[in-house]
Short mmCIF file of C-alpha atoms and ligand atoms in Angstrom, two decimals:
data_model
loop_
_atom_site.label_atom_id
_atom_site.label_comp_id
_atom_site.label_asym_id
_atom_site.label_seq_id
_atom_site.Cartn_x
_atom_site.Cartn_y
_atom_site.Cartn_z
CA MET G 9 14.92 -21.04 2.26
CA SER G 10 15.45 -17.77 0.37
CA ALA G 11 15.53 -14.31 1.93
CA ALA G 12 11.91 -13.12 2.43
CA PRO G 13 10.82 -10.16 0.27
CA ALA G 14 11.73 -6.97 2.18
CA ARG G 15 8.99 -4.32 2.36
CA ALA G 16 7.58 -1.55 4.53
CA GLY G 17 5.01 -2.63 7.15
CA ALA G 18 6.61 -6.07 7.46
CA ASP G 19 4.84 -6.71 10.80
CA ARG G 20 1.61 -7.64 8.95
CA PRO G 21 1.05 -9.91 5.94
CA PRO G 22 1.44 -8.21 2.55
CA LEU G 23 -1.71 -7.63 0.51
CA PHE G 24 -0.53 -10.01 -2.21
CA GLU G 25 2.17 -12.59 -1.66
CA VAL G 26 3.66 -15.40 -3.70
CA ARG G 27 5.92 -17.83 -1.83
CA ASP G 28 8.10 -20.63 -3.15
CA LEU G 29 6.10 -20.76 -6.38
CA ARG G 30 7.08 -23.57 -8.74
CA VAL G 31 5.61 -24.11 -12.18
CA VAL G 32 6.35 -27.32 -14.08
CA PHE G 33 5.28 -27.86 -17.69
CA PRO G 34 4.72 -31.38 -18.99
CA GLY G 35 7.94 -32.75 -20.50
CA PRO G 36 10.59 -35.42 -20.29
CA ALA G 37 12.05 -36.63 -16.96
CA GLY G 38 9.25 -35.37 -14.73
CA GLY G 39 8.59 -32.15 -16.62
CA LEU G 40 10.27 -28.83 -17.32
CA GLU G 41 10.47 -26.39 -14.43
CA ALA G 42 9.73 -22.88 -15.72
CA VAL G 43 9.55 -21.22 -12.29
CA SER G 44 11.74 -22.46 -9.46
CA GLY G 45 10.71 -21.20 -6.03
CA VAL G 46 9.83 -17.55 -6.63
CA ASP G 47 8.95 -15.30 -3.66
CA LEU G 48 7.26 -11.92 -4.28
CA ALA G 49 5.13 -9.55 -2.21
CA VAL G 50 3.35 -6.26 -2.82
CA ASP G 51 1.26 -3.96 -0.62
CA ARG G 52 -1.49 -1.43 -1.18
CA GLY G 53 -0.33 1.69 -2.99
CA GLU G 54 2.96 0.06 -3.92
CA VAL G 55 4.50 -0.82 -7.28
CA LEU G 56 6.58 -3.96 -7.60
CA ALA G 57 8.37 -4.37 -10.91
CA VAL G 58 9.12 -7.91 -12.03
CA VAL G 59 11.89 -7.63 -14.59
CA GLY G 60 13.68 -10.06 -16.86
CA GLU G 61 14.38 -10.96 -20.47
CA SER G 62 11.97 -13.03 -22.48
CA GLY G 63 11.84 -16.58 -21.06
CA SER G 64 12.85 -15.53 -17.53
CA GLY G 65 9.56 -16.81 -16.12
CA LYS G 66 8.09 -13.45 -15.11
CA SER G 67 4.80 -13.79 -17.01
CA VAL G 68 4.45 -17.49 -16.17
CA THR G 69 4.88 -16.65 -12.48
CA MET G 70 2.03 -14.17 -12.50
CA LEU G 71 -0.24 -16.26 -14.74
CA ALA G 72 0.26 -19.18 -12.34
CA ALA G 73 -0.46 -16.94 -9.36
CA MET G 74 -3.72 -15.91 -11.05
CA GLY G 75 -4.65 -19.55 -11.79
CA LEU G 76 -4.34 -18.97 -15.53
CA THR G 77 -2.00 -21.79 -16.53
CA GLY G 78 -3.28 -24.48 -18.86
CA PRO G 79 -4.12 -28.12 -18.16
CA GLY G 80 -1.21 -30.41 -17.29
CA VAL G 81 0.84 -27.58 -15.75
CA THR G 82 1.77 -28.23 -12.11
CA VAL G 83 1.82 -25.21 -9.80
CA THR G 84 2.96 -25.53 -6.18
CA GLY G 85 3.85 -23.10 -3.40
CA SER G 86 1.63 -20.41 -1.93
CA VAL G 87 -0.43 -17.51 -3.30
CA ARG G 88 -2.06 -15.33 -0.65
CA LEU G 89 -4.31 -12.30 -0.82
CA ASP G 90 -4.72 -10.50 2.49
CA GLY G 91 -3.26 -13.56 4.21
CA GLU G 92 -5.76 -16.01 2.68
CA GLU G 93 -4.36 -18.92 0.67
CA TYR G 94 -5.70 -19.32 -2.87
CA LEU G 95 -3.39 -21.80 -4.55
CA GLY G 96 -5.18 -25.12 -5.07
CA ARG G 97 -8.60 -23.41 -4.85
CA PRO G 98 -9.49 -22.80 -8.51
CA GLU G 99 -13.09 -21.83 -7.81
CA ALA G 100 -12.07 -19.22 -5.21
CA LEU G 101 -9.40 -17.92 -7.59
CA ARG G 102 -11.93 -17.66 -10.40
CA ARG G 103 -14.17 -15.48 -8.21
CA LEU G 104 -11.18 -13.35 -7.28
CA ARG G 105 -10.05 -12.72 -10.85
CA GLY G 106 -11.51 -9.57 -12.34
CA LYS G 107 -12.82 -8.63 -8.90
CA ARG G 108 -10.13 -8.22 -6.24
CA MET G 109 -7.30 -8.99 -8.66
CA ALA G 110 -7.09 -8.04 -12.32
CA MET G 111 -4.54 -8.43 -15.06
CA ILE G 112 -3.79 -6.45 -18.21
CA PHE G 113 -1.74 -7.72 -21.11
CA GLN G 114 0.72 -6.44 -23.70
CA ASP G 115 -1.65 -6.83 -26.63
CA PRO G 116 -5.17 -5.57 -25.91
CA MET G 117 -6.46 -7.07 -29.17
CA THR G 118 -5.97 -10.56 -27.73
CA ALA G 119 -7.82 -9.62 -24.53
CA LEU G 120 -10.66 -7.56 -26.01
CA ASN G 121 -13.48 -9.28 -27.86
CA PRO G 122 -13.47 -7.92 -31.44
CA VAL G 123 -17.20 -8.49 -31.96
CA MET G 124 -18.43 -6.69 -28.83
CA THR G 125 -18.40 -2.96 -28.25
CA VAL G 126 -15.93 -1.74 -25.64
CA GLY G 127 -18.78 -0.54 -23.43
CA ALA G 128 -20.54 -3.91 -23.61
CA GLN G 129 -17.33 -5.70 -22.59
CA ILE G 130 -16.78 -3.49 -19.56
CA THR G 131 -20.48 -3.82 -18.67
CA GLU G 132 -20.24 -7.59 -18.86
CA MET G 133 -17.18 -7.60 -16.61
CA ILE G 134 -19.09 -5.57 -14.00
CA ARG G 135 -22.22 -7.75 -14.13
CA ILE G 136 -20.37 -11.10 -14.07
CA HIS G 137 -19.26 -10.24 -10.55
CA ASP G 138 -22.41 -8.45 -9.40
CA ARG G 139 -25.79 -9.41 -10.89
CA GLN G 140 -27.49 -6.80 -8.68
CA VAL G 141 -26.11 -4.08 -10.95
CA SER G 142 -28.53 -3.30 -13.76
CA GLN G 143 -27.45 -3.06 -17.38
CA ARG G 144 -28.03 0.70 -17.32
CA GLN G 145 -26.00 1.19 -14.11
CA ALA G 146 -23.19 -0.97 -15.49
CA MET G 147 -23.07 1.01 -18.73
CA LYS G 148 -22.92 4.26 -16.78
CA LYS G 149 -20.00 2.86 -14.80
CA ALA G 150 -18.35 1.70 -18.05
CA VAL G 151 -18.52 5.25 -19.40
CA ASP G 152 -17.14 6.62 -16.11
CA LEU G 153 -14.29 4.10 -16.29
CA LEU G 154 -13.42 5.13 -19.85
CA ALA G 155 -13.37 8.74 -18.62
CA LEU G 156 -11.17 7.67 -15.68
CA VAL G 157 -8.56 6.28 -18.06
CA ALA G 158 -8.74 9.46 -20.17
CA VAL G 159 -10.52 8.06 -23.22
CA PRO G 160 -11.98 11.16 -24.95
CA PHE G 161 -15.73 11.25 -25.64
CA PRO G 162 -16.26 8.18 -23.42
CA GLU G 163 -19.97 7.84 -24.17
CA ARG G 164 -19.39 7.69 -27.90
CA ARG G 165 -16.32 5.48 -27.47
CA ALA G 166 -18.26 2.99 -25.32
CA ALA G 167 -20.43 2.24 -28.36
CA GLN G 168 -17.44 1.49 -30.59
CA TYR G 169 -15.61 -1.76 -31.30
CA PRO G 170 -11.95 -2.39 -30.37
CA HIS G 171 -10.79 -2.05 -34.01
CA GLU G 172 -12.09 1.54 -33.98
CA PHE G 173 -9.62 2.40 -31.18
CA SER G 174 -5.94 3.26 -31.66
CA GLY G 175 -3.33 1.04 -29.91
CA GLY G 176 -2.99 3.44 -26.98
CA MET G 177 -6.78 3.81 -26.64
CA ARG G 178 -7.21 0.03 -26.69
CA GLN G 179 -4.69 -0.26 -23.86
CA ARG G 180 -6.67 2.36 -21.92
CA ALA G 181 -9.88 0.44 -22.61
CA MET G 182 -8.28 -2.73 -21.26
CA ILE G 183 -7.16 -0.88 -18.12
CA ALA G 184 -10.73 0.42 -17.73
CA MET G 185 -12.00 -3.16 -17.99
CA ALA G 186 -9.45 -4.32 -15.41
CA MET G 187 -10.61 -1.52 -13.08
CA ALA G 188 -14.30 -2.42 -13.57
CA ASN G 189 -14.69 -4.01 -10.15
CA ASP G 190 -12.26 -1.82 -8.20
CA PRO G 191 -9.50 -4.42 -7.82
CA GLU G 192 -6.99 -4.21 -5.00
CA VAL G 193 -4.20 -5.81 -7.06
CA LEU G 194 -3.48 -5.02 -10.70
CA ILE G 195 -0.97 -7.10 -12.61
CA ALA G 196 0.24 -5.37 -15.77
CA ASP G 197 2.13 -7.65 -18.15
CA GLU G 198 4.31 -5.55 -20.48
CA PRO G 199 1.49 -2.98 -20.76
CA THR G 200 3.44 -0.54 -22.93
CA THR G 201 5.66 -2.74 -25.11
CA ALA G 202 3.60 -2.38 -28.29
CA LEU G 203 3.21 1.40 -27.92
CA ASP G 204 5.32 4.33 -29.06
CA VAL G 205 7.24 6.24 -26.39
CA THR G 206 4.75 9.09 -26.03
CA ILE G 207 1.82 6.73 -25.47
CA GLN G 208 4.02 4.57 -23.21
CA ALA G 209 4.62 7.59 -20.98
CA GLN G 210 0.86 8.32 -20.87
CA ILE G 211 -0.01 4.74 -19.90
CA ILE G 212 2.67 4.70 -17.18
CA GLU G 213 1.32 8.01 -15.85
CA LEU G 214 -2.19 6.56 -15.88
CA LEU G 215 -1.11 3.46 -13.92
CA ASP G 216 0.79 5.61 -11.44
CA GLY G 217 -2.29 7.81 -10.97
CA LEU G 218 -4.50 4.77 -10.30
CA ARG G 219 -1.97 3.48 -7.77
CA ARG G 220 -1.90 6.82 -5.94
CA GLU G 221 -5.60 7.63 -6.07
CA ARG G 222 -7.02 4.17 -5.50
CA GLY G 223 -4.29 2.60 -3.38
CA LEU G 224 -3.79 -0.17 -5.95
CA ALA G 225 -1.07 -2.72 -5.43
CA LEU G 226 0.54 -2.79 -8.85
CA VAL G 227 2.73 -5.58 -10.18
CA LEU G 228 4.45 -4.39 -13.34
CA ILE G 229 5.95 -7.13 -15.49
CA THR G 230 8.50 -5.71 -17.90
CA HIS G 231 11.81 -6.23 -19.63
CA ASP G 232 12.44 -2.47 -19.60
CA LEU G 233 14.34 -1.14 -16.60
CA GLY G 234 13.84 2.39 -17.92
CA ILE G 235 10.08 2.15 -17.25
CA VAL G 236 10.75 0.71 -13.81
CA ALA G 237 12.87 3.68 -12.77
CA GLY G 238 9.99 6.12 -13.06
CA LEU G 239 7.24 4.03 -11.51
CA ALA G 240 8.29 1.20 -9.20
CA ASP G 241 9.08 1.18 -5.49
CA ARG G 242 10.82 -2.18 -5.52
CA VAL G 243 12.13 -4.46 -8.19
CA ALA G 244 12.53 -8.22 -8.50
CA ILE G 245 14.88 -9.39 -11.25
CA LEU G 246 14.13 -12.85 -12.65
CA TYR G 247 16.50 -15.06 -14.58
CA ALA G 248 15.84 -18.62 -15.70
CA GLY G 249 12.80 -18.97 -13.45
CA ARG G 250 14.37 -17.64 -10.26
CA VAL G 251 14.55 -14.29 -8.50
CA VAL G 252 18.22 -13.34 -8.76
CA GLU G 253 17.93 -9.91 -7.16
CA ARG G 254 15.31 -8.07 -5.17
CA ALA G 255 15.76 -4.51 -3.89
CA PRO G 256 14.25 -1.05 -3.51
CA VAL G 257 14.42 0.41 -6.99
CA ARG G 258 17.06 3.08 -6.25
CA GLU G 259 19.29 0.48 -4.61
CA ALA G 260 18.99 -1.83 -7.60
CA TYR G 261 19.90 0.98 -9.98
CA TYR G 262 22.74 2.55 -8.02
CA ARG G 263 24.28 -0.56 -6.48
CA PRO G 264 23.17 -3.69 -8.32
CA ALA G 265 24.21 -6.71 -6.29
CA HIS G 266 23.81 -9.23 -9.09
CA PRO G 267 25.85 -9.17 -12.32
CA TYR G 268 22.69 -9.79 -14.35
CA THR G 269 21.07 -6.62 -12.96
CA ALA G 270 24.26 -4.71 -13.71
CA SER G 271 24.24 -6.08 -17.27
CA LEU G 272 20.59 -5.05 -17.80
CA LEU G 273 21.45 -1.55 -16.60
CA LYS G 274 24.47 -1.28 -18.88
CA ALA G 275 22.19 -2.16 -21.81
CA LEU G 276 20.05 0.93 -21.09
CA PRO G 277 20.53 4.34 -22.71
CA SER G 278 21.72 7.03 -20.29
CA LEU G 279 21.72 10.82 -20.35
CA GLU G 280 25.05 10.78 -18.53
CA GLY G 281 28.08 11.19 -20.74
CA ASP G 282 30.13 8.33 -19.41
CA ARG G 283 27.49 5.81 -20.43
CA GLY G 284 26.80 6.92 -23.97
CA ARG G 285 27.61 3.45 -25.38
CA LEU G 286 25.11 0.65 -24.85
CA VAL G 287 26.57 -2.68 -23.80
CA PRO G 288 24.39 -5.58 -24.94
CA ILE G 289 24.38 -8.69 -22.77
CA ASP G 290 26.36 -11.48 -24.42
CA GLY G 291 24.48 -14.67 -25.23
CA SER G 292 20.83 -15.37 -24.59
CA PRO G 293 18.83 -16.76 -21.68
CA PRO G 294 18.82 -20.58 -21.48
CA GLY G 295 15.81 -22.49 -22.75
CA LEU G 296 13.63 -24.48 -20.38
CA ALA G 297 15.27 -27.77 -21.35
CA SER G 298 18.83 -26.47 -21.30
CA ARG G 299 19.34 -24.60 -18.06
CA PRO G 300 22.95 -24.95 -17.06
CA PRO G 301 24.01 -26.46 -13.71
CA GLY G 302 25.18 -24.22 -10.88
CA CYS G 303 24.28 -20.58 -11.45
CA SER G 304 22.09 -20.39 -14.57
CA PHE G 305 23.71 -17.08 -15.48
CA HIS G 306 27.27 -18.43 -15.50
CA PRO G 307 27.65 -18.83 -19.31
CA ARG G 308 26.94 -15.08 -19.69
CA CYS G 309 28.46 -13.77 -16.49
CA PRO G 310 31.57 -11.58 -16.88
CA ILE G 311 32.86 -12.41 -13.38
CA ALA G 312 32.00 -16.13 -13.10
CA VAL G 313 34.39 -18.30 -11.06
CA PRO G 314 34.66 -22.13 -11.18
CA ARG G 315 32.31 -22.51 -8.21
CA CYS G 316 29.53 -20.84 -10.23
CA MET G 317 29.43 -23.76 -12.68
CA VAL G 318 28.59 -26.38 -10.07
CA GLU G 319 26.92 -24.65 -7.13
CA ARG G 320 23.60 -22.88 -7.42
CA PRO G 321 23.71 -19.67 -5.33
CA ALA G 322 20.94 -19.16 -2.77
CA LEU G 323 19.04 -15.86 -2.59
CA ILE G 324 20.59 -14.17 0.44
CA ALA G 325 20.37 -10.73 2.02
CA VAL G 326 23.10 -8.29 0.93
CA GLY G 327 22.39 -4.99 2.70
CA ASP G 328 18.98 -3.78 1.45
CA HIS G 329 19.08 -6.28 -1.42
CA ALA G 330 18.57 -9.97 -1.70
CA ALA G 331 20.80 -11.49 -4.37
CA ALA G 332 21.49 -14.99 -5.68
CA CYS G 333 25.18 -14.69 -6.51
CA HIS G 334 28.28 -16.16 -4.90
CA LEU G 335 30.01 -12.81 -5.44
CA ALA G 336 27.08 -10.53 -4.57
CA ASP G 337 29.14 -8.40 -2.16
CA LEU G 338 31.72 -7.78 -4.85
CA SER G 339 29.10 -6.84 -7.45
CA ALA G 340 27.33 -4.45 -5.08
CA ARG G 341 30.33 -2.18 -4.65
CA THR G 342 30.15 -0.51 -8.10
CA PRO G 343 27.56 2.31 -8.25
CA LEU G 344 25.88 2.91 -11.62
CA PRO G 345 24.10 6.07 -12.83
CA MET G 346 20.36 6.08 -13.29
CA PRO G 347 19.04 5.40 -16.80
CA ALA G 348 17.61 8.16 -18.99
CA ALA G 349 14.00 6.99 -19.09
CA GLY G 350 12.98 8.45 -15.71
CA GLY G 351 13.97 9.08 -12.12
CA ALA G 352 13.15 6.82 -9.20
CA ARG G 353 10.56 8.24 -6.88
FE1 SF4 O 436 28.07 -14.70 -11.96
FE2 SF4 O 436 28.81 -16.65 -10.33
FE3 SF4 O 436 27.30 -14.68 -9.42
FE4 SF4 O 436 26.28 -16.46 -11.08
S1 SF4 O 436 27.02 -16.84 -9.01
S2 SF4 O 436 26.01 -14.28 -11.21
S3 SF4 O 436 28.01 -16.84 -12.42
S4 SF4 O 436 29.40 -14.52 -10.17
#
């Protein structure tokens, strides 16, 4: 059993909790395990960042938790909202999606319907979950939501199609649609990746404002630790379908307990002189069908020892962290400066 996710208010169940989640895609020899026993938890008003390179399993984890995996994919474990179990209850999950839990994606063009106006799409989202709301009331709320996410001239914009919006405005429109039914949990999957840095900063500020003002529990999926520094309270680092480190964000930045976290941080730009040179991580993450035995990170790990090649490390508590590394104590002793992209709250 791995170390449970640490969080404030641990005497009551978290608002949203994923426990021992496993996701297996159809494949040879019983299938290919994309997610191997992931535990995550987030509370109201809190931001949990789920970080990892492409293929780490971060998006698959959250899609599975939302019941959005395709046919033939096996999902086991536990997904709870306010203590109530939803995994294995597709109908209940369907009612939850877009209502109490919502998700936004990296590319709004794939989520927005190109042949419906933005206002009509938000209106539809409102009325799917509440038929008592009239078309006129829903459209008024759609305009209010566009104003909430700082879309200028929201009434006029509501009558436009997605292709008439810029990339940043489309992302705002998608956030407005996700907020249509006042969700308690918002999952944002790489919400700023396709945007330039100025618009990225605006979207992050918008999400942070929604978290503060509406008490949203926000799960931010990203590969960018720079974004995490300015927004998240806690971070979970995923590698090859497992959580390899979990910690309050400052702890993860200043004293990473896992060599993979340390490597991600070294690959970030810094304003501090002694870290002017970026250090890319050698190699690439293993594919689903070629995960190495022992610690999956061992082919890329600068401090691997023979034990790492045969024995998979469990996720254990190391001070305020949980880390899956045989040498976690050793790794945790080297403080690192914060990255340039923001300061932890
Ligand atoms: Fe590196 Fe070994 Fe720790 Fe894996 S268990 S991260 S290979 S030191």
